[in-house]
Backbone as CSV, one residue per row, in Angstrom:
resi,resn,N_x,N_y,N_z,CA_x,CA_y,CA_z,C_x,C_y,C_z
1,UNK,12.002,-8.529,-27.701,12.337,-8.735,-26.299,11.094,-8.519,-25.434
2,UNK,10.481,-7.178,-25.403,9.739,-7.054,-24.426,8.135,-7.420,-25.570
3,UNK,7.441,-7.184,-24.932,5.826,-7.378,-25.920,4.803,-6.112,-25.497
4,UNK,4.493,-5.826,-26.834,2.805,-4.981,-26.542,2.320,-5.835,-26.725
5,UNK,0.735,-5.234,-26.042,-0.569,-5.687,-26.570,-1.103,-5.083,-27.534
6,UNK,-1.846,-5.832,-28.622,-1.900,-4.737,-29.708,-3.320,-3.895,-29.040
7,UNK,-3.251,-3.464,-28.121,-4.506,-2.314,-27.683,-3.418,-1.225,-27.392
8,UNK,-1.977,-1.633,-27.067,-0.886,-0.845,-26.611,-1.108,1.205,-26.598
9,UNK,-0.688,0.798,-28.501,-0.757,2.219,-28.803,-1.950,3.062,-28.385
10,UNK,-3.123,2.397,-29.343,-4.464,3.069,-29.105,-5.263,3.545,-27.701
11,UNK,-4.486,2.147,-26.833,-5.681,3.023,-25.281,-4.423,3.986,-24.875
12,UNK,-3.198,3.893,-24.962,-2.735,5.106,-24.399,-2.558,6.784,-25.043
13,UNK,-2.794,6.517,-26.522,-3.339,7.441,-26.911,-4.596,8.373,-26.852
14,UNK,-5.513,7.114,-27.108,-6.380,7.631,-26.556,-7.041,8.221,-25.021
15,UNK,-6.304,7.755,-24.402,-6.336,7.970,-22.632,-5.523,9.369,-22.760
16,UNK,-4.881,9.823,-23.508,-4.273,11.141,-23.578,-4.877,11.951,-24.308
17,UNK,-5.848,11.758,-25.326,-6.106,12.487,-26.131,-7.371,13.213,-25.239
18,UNK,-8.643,11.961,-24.665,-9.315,12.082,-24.132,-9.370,12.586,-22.619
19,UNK,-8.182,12.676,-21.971,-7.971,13.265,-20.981,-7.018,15.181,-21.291
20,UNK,-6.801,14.797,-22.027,-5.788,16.233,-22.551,-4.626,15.704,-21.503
21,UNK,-4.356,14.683,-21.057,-2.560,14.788,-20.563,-1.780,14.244,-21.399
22,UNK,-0.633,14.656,-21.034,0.906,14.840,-22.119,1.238,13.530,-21.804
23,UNK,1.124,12.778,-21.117,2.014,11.412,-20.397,0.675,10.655,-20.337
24,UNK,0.469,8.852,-20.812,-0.193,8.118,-20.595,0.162,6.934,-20.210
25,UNK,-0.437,6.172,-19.369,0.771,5.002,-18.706,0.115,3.909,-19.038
26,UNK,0.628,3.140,-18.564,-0.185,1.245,-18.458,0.345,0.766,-17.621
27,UNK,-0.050,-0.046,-17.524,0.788,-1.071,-16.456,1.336,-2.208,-17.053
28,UNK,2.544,-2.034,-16.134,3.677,-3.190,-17.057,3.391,-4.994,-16.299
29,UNK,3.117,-5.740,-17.165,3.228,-6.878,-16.913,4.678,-7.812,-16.490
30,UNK,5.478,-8.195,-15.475,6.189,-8.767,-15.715,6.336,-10.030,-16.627
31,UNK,7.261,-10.862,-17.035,7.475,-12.363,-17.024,8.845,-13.123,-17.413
32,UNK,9.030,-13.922,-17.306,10.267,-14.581,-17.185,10.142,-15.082,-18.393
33,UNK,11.718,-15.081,-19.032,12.582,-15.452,-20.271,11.869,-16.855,-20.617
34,UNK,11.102,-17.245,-21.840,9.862,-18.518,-22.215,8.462,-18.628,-21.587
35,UNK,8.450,-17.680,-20.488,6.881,-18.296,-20.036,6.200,-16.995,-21.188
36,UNK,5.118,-17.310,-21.815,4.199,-16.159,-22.057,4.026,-14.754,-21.653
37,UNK,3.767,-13.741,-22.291,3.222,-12.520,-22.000,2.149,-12.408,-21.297
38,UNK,1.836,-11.555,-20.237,0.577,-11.596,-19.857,-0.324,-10.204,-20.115
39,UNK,-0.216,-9.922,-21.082,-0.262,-8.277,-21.545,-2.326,-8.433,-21.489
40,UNK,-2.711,-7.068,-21.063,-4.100,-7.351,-21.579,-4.566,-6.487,-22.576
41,UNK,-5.865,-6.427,-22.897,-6.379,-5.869,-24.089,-8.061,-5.543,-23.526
42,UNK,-8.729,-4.620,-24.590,-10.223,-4.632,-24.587,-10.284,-3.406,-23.369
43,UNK,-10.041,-2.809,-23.063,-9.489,-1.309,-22.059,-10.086,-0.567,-22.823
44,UNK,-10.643,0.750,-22.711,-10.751,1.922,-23.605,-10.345,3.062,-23.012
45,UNK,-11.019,4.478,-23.427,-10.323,5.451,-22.534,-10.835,6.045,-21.371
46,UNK,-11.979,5.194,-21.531,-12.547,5.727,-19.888,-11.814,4.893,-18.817
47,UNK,-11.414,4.094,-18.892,-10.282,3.267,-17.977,-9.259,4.050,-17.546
48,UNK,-9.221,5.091,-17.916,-7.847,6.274,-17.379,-8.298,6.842,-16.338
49,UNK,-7.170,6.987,-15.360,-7.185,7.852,-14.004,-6.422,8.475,-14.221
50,UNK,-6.892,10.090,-14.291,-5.842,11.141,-13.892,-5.245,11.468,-12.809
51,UNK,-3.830,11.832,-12.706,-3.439,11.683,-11.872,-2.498,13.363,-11.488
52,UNK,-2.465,14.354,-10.769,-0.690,15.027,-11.098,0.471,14.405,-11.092
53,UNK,1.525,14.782,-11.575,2.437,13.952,-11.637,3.152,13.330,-10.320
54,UNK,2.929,14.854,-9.380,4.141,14.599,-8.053,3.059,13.065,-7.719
55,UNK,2.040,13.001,-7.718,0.441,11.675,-7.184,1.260,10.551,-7.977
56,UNK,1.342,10.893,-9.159,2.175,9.647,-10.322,3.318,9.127,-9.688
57,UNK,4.538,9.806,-9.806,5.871,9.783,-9.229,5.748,9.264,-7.548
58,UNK,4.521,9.489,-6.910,5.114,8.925,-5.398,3.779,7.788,-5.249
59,UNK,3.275,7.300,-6.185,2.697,5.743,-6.447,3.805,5.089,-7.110
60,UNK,4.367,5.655,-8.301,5.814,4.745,-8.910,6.697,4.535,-7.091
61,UNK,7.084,5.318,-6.671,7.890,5.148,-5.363,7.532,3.947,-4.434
62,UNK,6.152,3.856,-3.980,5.540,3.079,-3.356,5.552,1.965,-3.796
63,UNK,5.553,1.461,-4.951,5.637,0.387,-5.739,4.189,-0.160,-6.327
64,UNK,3.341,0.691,-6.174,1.670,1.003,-6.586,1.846,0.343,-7.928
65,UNK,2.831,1.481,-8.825,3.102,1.528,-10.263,4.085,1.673,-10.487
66,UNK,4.464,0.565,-11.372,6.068,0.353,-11.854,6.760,1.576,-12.315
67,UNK,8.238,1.422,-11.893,8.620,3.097,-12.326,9.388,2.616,-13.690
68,UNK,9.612,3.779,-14.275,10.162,3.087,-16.095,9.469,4.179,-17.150
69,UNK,9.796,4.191,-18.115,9.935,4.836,-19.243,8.655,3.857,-20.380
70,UNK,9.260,2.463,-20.645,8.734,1.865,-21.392,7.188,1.828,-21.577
71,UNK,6.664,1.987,-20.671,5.404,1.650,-20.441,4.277,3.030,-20.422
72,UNK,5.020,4.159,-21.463,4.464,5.161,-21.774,4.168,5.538,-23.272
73,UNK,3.444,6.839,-22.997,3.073,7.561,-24.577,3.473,9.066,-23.691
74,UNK,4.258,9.704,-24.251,4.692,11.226,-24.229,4.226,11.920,-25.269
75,UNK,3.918,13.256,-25.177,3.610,14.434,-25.901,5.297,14.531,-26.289
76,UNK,5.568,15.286,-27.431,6.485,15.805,-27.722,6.857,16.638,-26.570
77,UNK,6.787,17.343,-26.172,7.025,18.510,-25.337,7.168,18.083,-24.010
78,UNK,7.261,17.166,-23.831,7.490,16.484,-22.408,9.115,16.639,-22.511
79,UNK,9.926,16.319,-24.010,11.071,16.155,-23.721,11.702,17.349,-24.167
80,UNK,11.185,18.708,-24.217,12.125,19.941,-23.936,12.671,19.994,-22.466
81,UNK,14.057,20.313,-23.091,15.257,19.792,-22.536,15.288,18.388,-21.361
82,UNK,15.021,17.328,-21.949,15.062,16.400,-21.108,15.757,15.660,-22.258
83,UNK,16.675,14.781,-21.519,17.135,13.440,-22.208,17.648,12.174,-21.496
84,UNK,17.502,11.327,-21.956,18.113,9.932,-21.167,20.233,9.982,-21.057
85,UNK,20.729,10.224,-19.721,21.985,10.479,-19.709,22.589,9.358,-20.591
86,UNK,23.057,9.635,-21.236,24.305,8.508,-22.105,25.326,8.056,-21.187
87,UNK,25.348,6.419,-21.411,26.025,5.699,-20.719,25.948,5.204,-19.106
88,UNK,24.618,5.418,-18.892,23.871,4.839,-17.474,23.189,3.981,-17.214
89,UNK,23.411,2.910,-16.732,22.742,2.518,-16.062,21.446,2.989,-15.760
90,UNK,20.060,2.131,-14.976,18.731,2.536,-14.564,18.440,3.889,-14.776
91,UNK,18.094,4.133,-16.006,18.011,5.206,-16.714,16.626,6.196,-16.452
92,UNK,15.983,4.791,-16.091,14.468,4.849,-15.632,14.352,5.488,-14.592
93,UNK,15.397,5.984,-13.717,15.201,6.417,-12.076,15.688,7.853,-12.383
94,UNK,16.439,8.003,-13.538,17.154,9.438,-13.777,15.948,10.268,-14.383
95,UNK,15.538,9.349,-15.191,14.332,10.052,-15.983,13.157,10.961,-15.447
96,UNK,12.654,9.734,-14.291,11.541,9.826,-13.343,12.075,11.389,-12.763
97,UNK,13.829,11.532,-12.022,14.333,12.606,-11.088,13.742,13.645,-12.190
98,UNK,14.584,13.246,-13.933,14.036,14.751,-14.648,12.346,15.553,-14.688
99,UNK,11.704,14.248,-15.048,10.135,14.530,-15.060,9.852,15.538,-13.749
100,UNK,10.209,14.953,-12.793,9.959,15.568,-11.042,10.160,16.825,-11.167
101,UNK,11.521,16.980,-11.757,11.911,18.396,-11.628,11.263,19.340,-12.863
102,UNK,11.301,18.965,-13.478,10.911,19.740,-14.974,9.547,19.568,-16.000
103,UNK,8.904,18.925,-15.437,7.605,18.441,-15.729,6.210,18.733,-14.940
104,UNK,5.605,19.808,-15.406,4.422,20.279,-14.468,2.933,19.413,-15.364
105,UNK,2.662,18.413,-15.401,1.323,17.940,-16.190,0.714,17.032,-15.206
106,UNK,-0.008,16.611,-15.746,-0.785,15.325,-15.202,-1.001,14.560,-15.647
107,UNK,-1.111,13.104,-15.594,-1.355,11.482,-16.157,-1.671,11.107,-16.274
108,UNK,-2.027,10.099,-17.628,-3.307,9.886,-17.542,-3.016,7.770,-17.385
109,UNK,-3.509,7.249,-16.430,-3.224,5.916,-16.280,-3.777,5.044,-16.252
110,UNK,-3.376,4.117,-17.088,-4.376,2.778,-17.683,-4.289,1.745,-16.401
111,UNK,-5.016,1.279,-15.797,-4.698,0.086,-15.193,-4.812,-1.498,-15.807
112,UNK,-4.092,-1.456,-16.601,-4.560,-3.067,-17.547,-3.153,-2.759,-17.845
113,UNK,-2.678,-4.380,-18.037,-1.052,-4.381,-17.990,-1.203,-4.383,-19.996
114,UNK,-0.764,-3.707,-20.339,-0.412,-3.615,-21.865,0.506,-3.651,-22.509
115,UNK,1.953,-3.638,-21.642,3.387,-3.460,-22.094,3.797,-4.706,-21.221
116,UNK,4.721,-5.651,-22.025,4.944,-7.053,-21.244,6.227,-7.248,-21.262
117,UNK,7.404,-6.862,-20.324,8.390,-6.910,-19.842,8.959,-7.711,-19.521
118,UNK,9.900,-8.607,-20.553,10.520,-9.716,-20.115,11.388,-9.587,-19.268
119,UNK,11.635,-10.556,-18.236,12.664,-10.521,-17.781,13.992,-11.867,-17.776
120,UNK,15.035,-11.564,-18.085,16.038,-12.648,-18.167,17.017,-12.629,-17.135
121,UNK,17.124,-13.535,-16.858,18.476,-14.333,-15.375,19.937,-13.321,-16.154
122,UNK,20.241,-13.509,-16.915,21.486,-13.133,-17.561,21.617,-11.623,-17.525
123,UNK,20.625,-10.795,-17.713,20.399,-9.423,-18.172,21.321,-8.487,-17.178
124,UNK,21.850,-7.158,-17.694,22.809,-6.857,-17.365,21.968,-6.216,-15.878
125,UNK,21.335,-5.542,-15.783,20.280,-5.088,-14.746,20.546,-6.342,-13.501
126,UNK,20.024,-7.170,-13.935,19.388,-8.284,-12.811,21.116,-9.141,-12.008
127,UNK,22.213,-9.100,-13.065,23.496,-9.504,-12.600,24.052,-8.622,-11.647
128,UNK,23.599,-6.949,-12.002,23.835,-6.289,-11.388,23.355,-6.043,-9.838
129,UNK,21.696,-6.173,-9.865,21.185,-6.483,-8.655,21.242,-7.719,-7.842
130,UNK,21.660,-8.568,-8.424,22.235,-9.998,-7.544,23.471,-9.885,-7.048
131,UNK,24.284,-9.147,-7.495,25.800,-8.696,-7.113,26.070,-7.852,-6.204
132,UNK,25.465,-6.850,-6.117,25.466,-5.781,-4.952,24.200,-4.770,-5.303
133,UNK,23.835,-4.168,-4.477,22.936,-2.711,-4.716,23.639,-1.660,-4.730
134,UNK,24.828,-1.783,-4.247,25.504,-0.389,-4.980,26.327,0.050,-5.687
135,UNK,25.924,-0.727,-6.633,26.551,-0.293,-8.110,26.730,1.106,-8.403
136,UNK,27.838,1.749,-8.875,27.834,3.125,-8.727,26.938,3.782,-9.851
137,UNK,25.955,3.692,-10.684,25.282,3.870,-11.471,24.269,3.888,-10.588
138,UNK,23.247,2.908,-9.866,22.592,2.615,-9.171,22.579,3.450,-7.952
139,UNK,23.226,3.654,-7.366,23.513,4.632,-6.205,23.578,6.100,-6.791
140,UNK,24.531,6.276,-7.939,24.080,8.254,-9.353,22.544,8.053,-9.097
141,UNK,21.992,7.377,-9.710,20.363,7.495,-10.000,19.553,7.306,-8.988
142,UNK,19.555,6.641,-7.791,19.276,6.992,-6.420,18.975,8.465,-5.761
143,UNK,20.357,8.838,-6.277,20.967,10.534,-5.351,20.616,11.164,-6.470
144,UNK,20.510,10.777,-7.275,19.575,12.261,-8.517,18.398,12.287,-8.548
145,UNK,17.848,11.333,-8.354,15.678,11.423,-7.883,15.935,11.992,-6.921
146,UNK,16.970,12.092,-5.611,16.652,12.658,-4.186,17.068,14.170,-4.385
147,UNK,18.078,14.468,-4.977,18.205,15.951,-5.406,17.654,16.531,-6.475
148,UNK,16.887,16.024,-7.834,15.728,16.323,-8.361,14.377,17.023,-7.389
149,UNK,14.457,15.564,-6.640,12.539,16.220,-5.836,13.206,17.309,-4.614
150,UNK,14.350,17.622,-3.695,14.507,18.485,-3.272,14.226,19.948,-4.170
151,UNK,14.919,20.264,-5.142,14.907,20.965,-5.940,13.647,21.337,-6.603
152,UNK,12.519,20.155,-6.833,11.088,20.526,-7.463,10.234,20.528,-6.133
153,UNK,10.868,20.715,-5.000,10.147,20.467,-3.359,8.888,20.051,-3.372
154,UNK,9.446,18.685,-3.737,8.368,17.548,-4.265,7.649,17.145,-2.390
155,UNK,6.651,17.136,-2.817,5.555,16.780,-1.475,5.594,15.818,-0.433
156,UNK,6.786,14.956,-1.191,6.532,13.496,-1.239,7.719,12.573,-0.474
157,UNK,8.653,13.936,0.322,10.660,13.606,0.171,10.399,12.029,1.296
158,UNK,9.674,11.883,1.792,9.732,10.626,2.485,9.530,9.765,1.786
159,UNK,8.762,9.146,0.933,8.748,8.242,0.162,9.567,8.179,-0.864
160,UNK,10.335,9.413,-0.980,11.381,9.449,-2.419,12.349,9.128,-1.163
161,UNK,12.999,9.079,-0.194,13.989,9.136,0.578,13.742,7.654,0.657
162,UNK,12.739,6.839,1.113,12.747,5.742,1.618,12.736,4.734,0.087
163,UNK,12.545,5.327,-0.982,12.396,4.766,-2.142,14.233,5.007,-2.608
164,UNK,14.705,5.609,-2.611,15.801,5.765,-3.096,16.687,4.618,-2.311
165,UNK,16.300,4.439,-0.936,17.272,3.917,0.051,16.910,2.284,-0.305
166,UNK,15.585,2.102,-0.813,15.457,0.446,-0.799,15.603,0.060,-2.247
167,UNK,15.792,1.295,-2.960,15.944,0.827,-4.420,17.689,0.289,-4.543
């Protein structure tokens, strides 16, 4: 469904290894269901910007950097006591609320799109966002990033407020 680049694994490993952070990102390429991947390659690990996370989390908000799960490398230990809720919807927005709250590291971020994210007309996501925005899943994961970053008195509550409201 979706595509790496085969530089995928290696620069975000290495962008973690060489930075010492627990979390390494890329940037996600979109594209539509038959056109090509546009994934890139030839990156190394000096291409990483560190980042803290609350800096990470309120560029994902802004729409700087795609927010999502997929388009990472985690340390083991990122996911003491964290998990993806079973049976949700945009899982990706719950995740982000857990990281906020329970995640003190910093990031290390590739800017070269390496993870290539298809997207399809049909997909349960996109029927959903053509149908209404407030899907009650969609609206849970909204109000749990906003009571996450209250709770981690994240720096940032305007852009998580105005991000929650246009998401």
């Amino acid at each position: 469904d979706d595509v790496l680049s085969p530089d995928y694994c290696g620069a975000l490993y290495s962008a973690a290894v060489s930075t010492g952070c627990k979390i390494a990102a890329c940037k996600i390429a979109r594209f539509a269901d038959g056109d090509s991947p546009p994934t890139g390659t030839g990156c190394d690990d000096s291409s990483a910007v560190v980042m803290p996370m609350d800096e990470f989390l309120k560029r994902q908000m802004e729409g700087n950097i795609e927010m999502g799960a997929c388009n990472r490398l985690f340390h083991r230990s990122v996911f003491d006591g964290i998990r993806f809720m079973p049976g949700k919807l945009h899982e990706d927005i719950i995740f982000a609320g857990d990281l906020l709250e329970k995640v003190r590291c910093d990031v290390a971020y590739v800017d070269v799109p390496l993870y290539g994210y298809r997207q399809r007309a049909n997909s349960i996501v996109n029927q959903q966002a053509s149908a209404a925005k407030c899907s009650p899943d969609r609206v849970f994961a909204g109000r749990y990033l906003v009571e996450c970053a209250k709770r981690a008195d994240f720096p940032y509550m305007e852009t998580c407020l105005a991000y929650a409201v246009r998401y």
